[in-house]
Coordinates of C-alpha atoms and ligand atoms in Angstrom, one line a residue:
X1 CA 1.5 8.5 -9.1
X2 CA 1.7 9.1 -5.7
X3 CA -1.6 8.7 -3.5
X4 CA -3.0 9.7 -0.4
X5 CA -6.0 7.8 1.0
X6 CA -7.3 9.6 4.2
X7 CA -9.7 7.3 6.4
X8 CA -9.6 4.2 8.7
X9 CA -12.2 2.1 7.7
X10 CA -12.9 -1.2 5.3
X11 CA -14.2 1.4 2.6
X12 CA -10.4 3.1 2.9
X13 CA -8.9 -0.2 3.1
X14 CA -10.7 -1.4 -0.2
X15 CA -9.9 1.8 -1.8
X16 CA -6.3 1.3 -0.8
X17 CA -6.4 -2.7 -2.1
X18 CA -7.6 -1.6 -5.4
X19 CA -5.5 1.2 -6.2
X20 CA -2.4 -0.9 -5.2
X21 CA -2.8 -2.7 -8.3
X22 CA -2.7 0.0 -10.5
X23 CA 0.2 0.3 -13.1
X24 CA -0.4 4.1 -12.4
X25 CA 0.8 3.7 -9.1
X26 CA 4.5 4.7 -7.8
X27 CA 3.8 5.4 -4.0
X28 CA 0.8 4.3 -1.6
X29 CA 0.4 7.0 1.3
X30 CA -2.1 6.4 4.2
X31 CA -3.5 8.9 6.7
X32 CA -5.3 7.1 9.8
X33 CA -5.7 3.8 8.6
X34 CA -6.2 0.8 10.6
X35 CA -4.1 -1.7 11.8
X36 CA -5.6 -4.3 9.0
X37 CA -4.4 -2.5 6.1
X38 CA -1.8 0.0 7.8
X39 CA 1.2 -1.7 6.0
X40 CA -0.3 -1.7 1.9
X41 CA 1.5 2.0 2.3
X42 CA 3.2 4.5 4.3
X43 CA 1.9 5.9 6.8
X44 CA 1.4 10.0 7.6
X45 CA 0.9 11.3 10.8
X46 CA -0.3 15.1 10.6
X47 CA -2.2 17.5 13.6
X48 CA -4.3 19.2 10.8
X49 CA -5.3 19.2 7.4
X50 CA -3.2 21.7 7.0
X51 CA -0.1 19.9 8.1
X52 CA -1.2 17.5 6.0
X53 CA -1.4 18.8 3.3
X54 CA 2.2 20.6 3.7
X55 CA 3.8 17.3 4.3
X56 CA 2.1 16.1 1.0
X57 CA 3.2 18.7 -0.8
X58 CA 7.2 17.9 0.4
X59 CA 6.3 14.5 -0.6
X60 CA 5.3 15.3 -3.8
X61 CA 1.7 13.5 -3.3
X62 CA 0.2 13.4 -7.1
X63 CA -3.5 12.9 -5.7
X64 CA -5.5 13.1 -2.7
X65 CA -8.6 10.5 -2.2
X66 CA -10.6 11.3 0.9
X67 CA -12.4 8.9 2.6
X68 CA -15.3 10.2 5.0
X69 CA -17.5 13.3 5.3
X70 CA -16.4 14.9 7.9
X71 CA -13.1 15.8 6.8
X72 CA -14.9 17.0 3.8
X73 CA -17.3 19.0 5.5
X74 CA -14.6 20.6 7.6
X75 CA -12.3 21.6 5.0
X76 CA -9.5 19.0 3.8
X77 CA -9.9 19.5 0.2
X78 CA -9.8 23.0 0.6
X79 CA -6.4 23.1 2.4
X80 CA -5.0 20.6 -0.6
X81 CA -6.4 22.9 -2.9
X82 CA -4.1 26.0 -1.3
X83 CA -0.9 23.3 -2.1
X84 CA -1.6 22.8 -5.1
X85 CA -2.6 18.8 -5.1
X86 CA -6.1 17.7 -7.2
X87 CA -8.2 15.4 -4.7
X88 CA -11.2 13.1 -5.2
X89 CA -13.7 15.0 -3.1
X90 CA -15.2 18.2 -2.7
X91 CA -14.4 21.3 -0.8
X92 CA -16.1 22.5 2.2
X93 CA -18.8 24.5 -0.2
X94 CA -20.1 21.2 -2.2
X95 CA -19.6 19.0 0.8
X96 CA -22.4 20.7 2.2
X97 CA -24.5 18.6 -0.1
X98 CA -24.0 15.8 2.5
X99 CA -23.2 18.4 5.1
X100 CA -26.7 20.0 5.3
X101 CA -29.5 17.8 4.4
X102 CA -31.7 21.4 4.1
X103 CA -28.8 22.1 1.1
X104 CA -29.4 19.2 -0.4
X105 CA -33.0 19.4 -0.6
X106 CA -33.0 23.2 -1.9
X107 CA -30.5 21.7 -4.7
X108 CA -33.1 19.0 -5.3
X109 CA -36.0 21.8 -5.7
X110 CA -34.0 24.1 -7.4
X111 CA -33.3 21.5 -10.3
X112 CA -36.8 19.5 -10.4
X113 CA -35.3 16.3 -9.1
X114 CA -37.9 14.4 -7.2
X115 CA -37.8 13.7 -3.4
X116 CA -39.7 13.6 -0.5
X117 CA -41.9 16.4 0.1
X118 CA -40.4 18.7 3.4
X119 CA -40.5 21.4 5.3
X120 CA -36.9 22.7 7.4
X121 CA -38.2 23.9 11.0
X122 CA -35.4 25.2 13.6
X123 CA -38.0 26.9 16.1
X124 CA -40.0 24.5 18.1
X125 CA -42.7 27.2 18.0
X126 CA -43.6 26.3 14.4
X127 CA -43.7 22.6 15.5
X128 CA -47.4 22.6 15.2
X129 CA -47.9 24.0 11.8
X130 CA -45.3 22.0 10.8
X131 CA -46.2 18.8 11.4
X132 CA -49.9 19.4 10.2
X133 CA -48.5 19.2 6.7
X134 CA -47.6 15.5 7.2
X135 CA -49.3 12.2 7.8
X136 CA -47.7 9.6 9.6
X137 CA -45.4 7.9 9.6
X138 CA -43.3 11.4 9.4
X139 CA -39.3 11.3 8.7
X140 CA -37.2 13.3 10.8
X141 CA -33.8 14.4 9.7
X142 CA -30.9 16.3 11.4
X143 CA -30.0 18.7 9.1
X144 CA -26.1 18.2 9.6
X145 CA -23.8 15.3 10.2
X146 CA -24.9 12.9 12.7
X147 CA -22.8 9.8 12.1
X148 CA -25.4 8.0 10.2
X149 CA -27.7 8.5 13.1
X150 CA -29.7 11.8 12.6
X151 CA -33.2 10.2 10.7
X152 CA -35.9 9.2 13.0
X153 CA -39.4 7.7 11.3
X154 CA -41.5 9.0 13.8
X155 CA -45.2 6.4 13.6
X156 CA -47.2 8.4 15.9
X157 CA -47.8 12.0 16.1
X158 CA -47.0 12.1 20.0
X159 CA -43.5 10.4 19.1
X160 CA -42.8 12.8 16.2
X161 CA -43.5 15.9 18.1
X162 CA -41.5 14.6 21.2
X163 CA -38.8 13.3 18.8
X164 CA -38.5 16.9 16.8
X165 CA -38.6 18.6 20.3
X166 CA -35.6 16.3 21.2
X167 CA -33.8 17.3 18.2
X168 CA -34.4 21.4 18.1
X169 CA -33.3 21.4 22.0
X170 CA -29.8 19.5 20.6
X171 CA -29.6 15.6 20.6
X172 CA -27.2 15.9 17.8
X173 CA -25.9 19.3 18.6
X174 CA -25.3 21.8 16.7
X175 CA -26.4 19.2 13.8
X176 CA -30.0 18.9 15.0
X177 CA -30.7 22.6 15.7
X178 CA -32.5 22.8 12.3
X179 CA -34.7 19.8 11.1
X180 CA -35.7 18.8 7.9
X181 CA -39.3 16.7 8.3
X182 CA -40.1 14.8 5.4
X183 CA -42.9 12.8 3.5
X184 CA -42.2 9.0 4.2
X185 CA -41.5 7.1 1.0
X186 CA -41.8 3.5 0.6
X187 CA -39.9 0.8 -1.7
X188 CA -36.6 -0.8 -2.4
X189 CA -33.6 1.6 -2.0
X190 CA -30.7 1.6 -4.2
X191 CA -27.4 3.2 -3.8
X192 CA -25.9 5.0 -7.2
X193 CA -22.3 6.2 -6.8
X194 CA -21.0 8.5 -9.4
X195 CA -17.7 10.2 -10.6
X196 CA -18.5 14.0 -11.5
X197 CA -14.8 15.8 -12.9
X198 CA -17.0 19.5 -13.3
X199 CA -18.4 18.4 -16.4
X200 CA -19.2 14.5 -17.1
X201 CA -20.9 12.6 -14.5
X202 CA -20.1 8.8 -14.8
X203 CA -22.0 6.2 -12.7
X204 CA -21.1 3.1 -11.3
X205 CA -23.1 0.0 -11.4
X206 CA -25.8 0.0 -9.0
X207 CA -25.4 -1.2 -5.2
X208 CA -27.8 -2.2 -2.5
X209 CA -27.2 -2.0 1.4
X210 CA -28.5 -3.3 4.3
X211 CA -28.7 -0.5 7.1
X212 CA -31.0 -2.7 9.8
X213 CA -29.0 -4.7 12.4
X214 CA -30.9 -7.8 12.1
X215 CA -32.4 -10.6 8.6
X216 CA -35.4 -9.3 7.2
X217 CA -34.6 -5.4 7.6
X218 CA -35.6 -5.5 11.1
X219 CA -33.7 -3.9 14.2
X220 CA -31.9 -0.7 14.9
X221 CA -30.2 1.3 11.9
X222 CA -26.1 0.9 11.9
X223 CA -23.6 2.1 9.5
X224 CA -24.6 -0.8 7.0
X225 CA -24.2 -4.7 7.6
X226 CA -23.3 -6.3 3.9
X227 CA -24.2 -4.7 0.6
X228 CA -23.9 -6.5 -2.9
X229 CA -23.5 -5.5 -7.0
X230 CA -25.1 -4.6 -9.1
X231 CA -28.5 -4.9 -8.2
X232 CA -30.6 -6.7 -10.6
X233 CA -33.4 -4.3 -12.4
X234 CA -35.9 -4.4 -14.8
X235 CA -35.2 -2.2 -17.8
X236 CA -37.6 0.3 -17.0
X237 CA -35.9 1.1 -13.7
X238 CA -32.7 0.8 -16.0
X239 CA -34.1 3.5 -18.1
X240 CA -35.5 5.6 -14.9
X241 CA -32.1 5.8 -13.7
X242 CA -30.5 6.9 -16.8
X243 CA -32.8 9.9 -17.2
X244 CA -31.8 10.6 -13.1
X245 CA -28.0 10.6 -14.1
X246 CA -28.7 13.2 -16.9
X247 CA -30.8 15.3 -14.3
X248 CA -28.3 15.7 -11.9
X249 CA -25.5 16.1 -14.6
X250 CA -27.4 18.6 -16.3
X251 CA -28.3 19.8 -12.4
X252 CA -24.4 20.1 -11.6
X253 CA -23.5 21.9 -14.6
X254 CA -26.2 24.5 -14.3
X255 CA -25.2 25.2 -10.9
X256 CA -20.8 24.9 -12.1
X257 CA -20.3 22.5 -9.6
X258 CA -16.3 23.2 -9.7
X259 CA -15.0 20.0 -7.9
X260 CA -13.7 16.2 -8.6
X261 CA -15.1 13.5 -6.9
X262 CA -17.9 11.4 -5.9
X263 CA -21.8 12.0 -5.6
X264 CA -23.7 8.7 -3.9
X265 CA -27.0 9.4 -4.6
X266 CA -29.5 7.2 -1.9
X267 CA -32.5 6.3 -4.4
X268 CA -35.9 4.6 -3.5
X269 CA -38.1 3.3 -6.2
X270 CA -41.5 4.5 -5.6
X271 CA -44.6 3.5 -7.0
X272 CA -44.2 6.9 -8.8
X273 CA -40.8 6.8 -9.7
X274 CA -37.6 7.0 -8.6
X275 CA -36.8 9.3 -5.8
X276 CA -34.1 11.0 -3.8
X277 CA -33.5 9.9 -0.5
X278 CA -29.8 11.6 0.3
X279 CA -26.5 13.2 -1.2
X280 CA -22.9 11.7 0.2
X281 CA -20.1 13.2 -1.5
X282 CA -18.1 9.9 -0.8
X283 CA -18.0 6.9 -1.3
X284 CA -20.6 4.8 0.6
X285 CA -19.7 2.1 3.3
X286 CA -20.2 -1.2 2.9
X287 CA -21.2 -0.5 -0.9
X288 CA -17.7 0.5 -2.1
X289 CA -15.7 -2.8 -0.9
X290 CA -18.0 -4.8 -3.3
X291 CA -18.0 -2.0 -6.1
X292 CA -14.1 -2.0 -6.0
X293 CA -13.9 -5.8 -5.8
X294 CA -16.1 -6.2 -8.9
X295 CA -14.7 -3.2 -10.7
X296 CA -12.3 -4.5 -14.0
X297 CA -11.0 -1.2 -14.8
X298 CA -7.7 0.5 -13.5
X299 CA -9.4 3.0 -10.5
X300 CA -6.1 5.6 -10.3
X301 CA -6.6 5.9 -14.1
X302 CA -10.1 6.7 -13.6
X303 CA -9.5 9.5 -10.9
X304 CA -6.4 10.7 -12.7
X305 CA -9.2 11.3 -16.0
X306 CA -11.3 12.7 -13.7
X307 CA -8.4 15.3 -12.5
X308 CA -8.2 16.1 -16.1
X309 CA -11.7 16.4 -16.8
X310 CA -11.7 13.8 -19.6
X311 CA -14.3 11.3 -17.6
X312 CA -16.5 11.4 -20.8
X313 CA -13.8 9.0 -22.4
X314 CA -14.1 6.4 -19.5
X315 CA -16.0 3.3 -19.9
X316 CA -15.9 1.6 -17.2
X317 CA -15.5 -2.5 -17.2
X318 CA -16.8 -4.8 -14.9
X319 CA -16.8 -8.3 -14.1
X320 CA -19.5 -10.8 -15.0
X321 CA -22.1 -12.2 -11.9
X322 CA -22.2 -10.3 -8.7
X323 CA -20.5 -9.2 -5.7
X324 CA -21.4 -9.6 -2.1
X325 CA -20.2 -8.0 1.0
X326 CA -21.2 -9.4 4.5
X327 CA -19.8 -7.3 7.8
X328 CA -19.0 -8.7 11.3
X329 CA -19.8 -6.4 13.8
X330 CA -18.8 -7.1 17.2
X331 CA -21.9 -8.2 20.2
X332 CA -23.5 -5.4 21.3
X333 CA -22.8 -3.7 18.2
X334 CA -24.2 -0.6 17.4
X335 CA -24.9 0.7 21.0
X336 CA -22.0 -0.8 23.3
X337 CA -20.0 -3.5 21.0
X338 CA -17.6 -5.5 22.9
X339 CA -14.1 -4.7 22.1
X340 CA -10.2 -6.7 22.4
X341 CA -11.3 -10.2 21.2
X342 CA -8.3 -11.6 18.7
X343 CA -9.3 -12.1 15.6
X344 CA -7.8 -15.9 15.1
X345 CA -6.8 -17.5 12.3
X346 CA -7.9 -14.8 9.8
X347 CA -5.2 -15.5 7.0
X348 CA -5.7 -19.4 7.2
X349 CA -9.6 -18.4 6.5
X350 CA -8.9 -16.0 3.5
X351 CA -6.9 -18.4 2.3
X352 CA -9.5 -21.6 2.8
X353 CA -12.1 -19.8 1.2
X354 CA -10.6 -17.7 -1.3
X355 CA -12.2 -14.9 0.4
X356 CA -11.3 -10.9 0.7
X357 CA -11.4 -8.9 3.9
X358 CA -11.5 -5.6 4.5
X359 CA -10.6 -4.4 7.9
X360 CA -12.6 -1.4 10.1
X361 CA -12.5 -1.6 14.0
X362 CA -9.5 -3.6 14.7
X363 CA -6.1 -2.9 16.4
X364 CA -3.0 -4.7 16.4
X365 CA -2.0 -6.0 20.7
X366 CA 0.9 -7.6 21.3
X367 CA 1.0 -8.2 17.2
X368 CA -2.3 -10.0 17.1
X369 CA -5.0 -8.5 15.1
X370 CA -8.0 -7.8 17.9
X371 CA -11.6 -6.2 17.2
X372 CA -11.8 -2.8 18.7
X373 CA -15.1 -1.3 17.4
X374 CA -18.6 -2.2 16.2
X375 CA -18.3 -2.7 12.7
X376 CA -15.1 -5.1 13.0
X377 CA -14.6 -6.6 9.2
X378 CA -16.0 -7.1 5.6
X379 CA -16.1 -10.2 3.8
X380 CA -16.6 -10.1 -0.1
X381 CA -16.4 -12.5 -2.6
X382 CA -17.4 -12.5 -6.3
X383 CA -19.4 -15.3 -8.4
X384 CA -22.3 -17.6 -8.2
X385 CA -20.9 -19.3 -5.4
X386 CA -19.8 -15.9 -3.5
X387 CA -22.2 -16.2 -0.8
X388 CA -21.5 -19.6 0.4
X389 CA -17.7 -19.1 0.4
X390 CA -18.5 -15.8 2.6
X391 CA -20.6 -17.5 5.2
X392 CA -18.6 -20.6 5.2
X393 CA -15.4 -18.4 6.1
X394 CA -17.8 -16.1 8.6
X395 CA -18.9 -19.3 10.0
X396 CA -15.1 -20.1 11.1
X397 CA -14.6 -16.5 12.7
X398 CA -14.0 -16.2 16.2
X399 CA -14.4 -13.1 17.6
X400 CA -16.1 -10.9 20.2
X401 CA -19.4 -13.1 19.7
X402 CA -19.4 -11.8 16.3
X403 CA -22.8 -10.8 14.6
X404 CA -23.8 -10.7 11.1
X405 CA -26.7 -10.9 8.8
X406 CA -27.5 -14.1 7.2
X407 CA -29.4 -12.7 4.3
X408 CA -27.1 -10.4 2.6
X409 CA -27.7 -10.4 -1.5
X410 CA -30.2 -12.0 -3.7
X411 CA -30.5 -15.6 -4.5
X412 CA -28.3 -16.4 -7.3
X413 CA -30.2 -19.9 -8.5
X414 CA -34.0 -20.1 -7.8
X415 CA -35.3 -23.4 -6.4
X416 CA -36.7 -24.5 -9.6
X417 CA -33.4 -24.6 -11.6
X418 CA -31.0 -25.4 -9.2
X419 CA -30.8 -29.3 -9.1
X420 CA -27.1 -29.2 -7.7
X421 CA -27.5 -29.5 -4.1
X422 CA -24.5 -28.0 -3.4
X423 CA -24.9 -25.7 -0.8
X424 CA -25.4 -23.0 -3.4
X425 CA -28.7 -21.4 -2.9
X426 CA -31.5 -20.9 -0.6
X427 CA -33.1 -24.6 -1.7
X428 CA -30.1 -26.3 -0.7
X429 CA -29.7 -24.2 2.3
X430 CA -26.0 -23.0 3.2
Ligands
AMP501 P1 -30.5 9.4 4.9 O1 -29.4 9.4 5.6 O2 -31.4 10.3 4.4 O3 -30.1 8.2 3.9 O4 -31.5 8.3 5.5 C1 -31.4 7.1 6.3 C2 -32.1 6.0 6.1 O5 -33.2 6.3 6.3 C3 -32.6 5.4 4.0 O6 -32.0 4.9 3.9 C4 -34.1 5.0 4.6 O7 -34.0 3.8 4.7 C5 -34.8 5.9 5.7 N1 -35.2 7.0 5.1 C6 -34.9 8.5 4.9 N2 -35.4 9.1 4.5 C7 -36.6 8.5 4.0 C8 -38.1 8.9 3.5 N3 -38.2 10.0 3.1 N4 -38.8 7.7 3.4 C9 -38.7 6.7 4.2 N5 -37.7 6.3 4.6 C10 -36.6 7.0 4.9
LIG502 N1 -23.7 2.9 3.3 C1 -24.0 4.5 3.6 C2 -23.1 5.3 3.7 O1 -22.1 4.9 3.6 O2 -23.7 6.4 4.3

């Protein structure tokens, strides 16, 4: 198969890395890759989706894998459909499950999918009537895409009022002219990636993303500072997750959701049970990095079966243990990240520590790879000693006063059982 991957982050690097291992792959094409993985395929440049689709047709490309949300919401898949190229990702209509929080809430409500109670507001004059219905903390969400920054949790009523006014006045331009106001939920969060072929919803193993900048889940929200999979769950939690997948599958069938692609459910395990925080219509970043490293099946074969509406025949295979991913960002991220430092000895660090690195904000300058943005790279590894290898590698990395969280993942061995004292867990200290 000839495959085109669209997008420039570590998620797309991981997709390219995994698809490159497929026995079905004839040729990989990339659109907008960063300089850290552009050499994994032939790069296509185009001025818009229409031109990209027409170039792809000329090159006999068989499948588009669209990475980020903006191109989906802006219609990349619609253009590829016009020239008859299948895609992993919905057209504009179903991309709205991510493109509009109000649309997603209505979908959940219609289908009895548990979620926080909510109101939609677009006129400042309704502010008091709406806020009156909620206790603090109150969650405010810009309806449209806001690059992951559109959620505000207000701890006081004056903060909720002031922020809601700012949103409605256009803090996120058109995206926040309509706002979803919702009940605050508490509990551990899970990212559940599923693949949908129009008939069957196929779940991946549950993953966890660390959205806050600082250890202990403190500091500002970011695009994600690390992740791991699978998340250890109790039996009843697995059962709840299974029931949720069935419910979502039924909802998609009932609504005749006519696309092949990813549905990422942002879930929260509350005391009253599992609830949905949000839908994304793409792979998560950074969850995709450990998920694809942990996947033992041929991803392209799975995509091909999805396009042929055969996901009911797929049984995904996973490696044993867990896979971890720690994101290194540039000093100043997420507000004003430093740019330009060389990422020295990266190949040596990768081979010395046996880790896999997926690049995001990087650029080649005079043949040298340099940090060029907020989240610079993801360091990943599978297995019992994975966290130690990752953190050893990160200590050796040297660019732009890098920052990273030191608490990503579960402690694999408890204090009671660890007698090795090999720096393998919290009790040894890595
Ligand atoms: P979202 O983009 O909707 O996933 O929101 C981003 C993050 O905000 C989530 O991962 C949660 O940590 C937090 N969040 C969103 N909605 C709620 C809610 N109703 N209650 C508590 N936290 C929330
Ligand atoms: N990891 C969160 C996201 O991809 O939106």
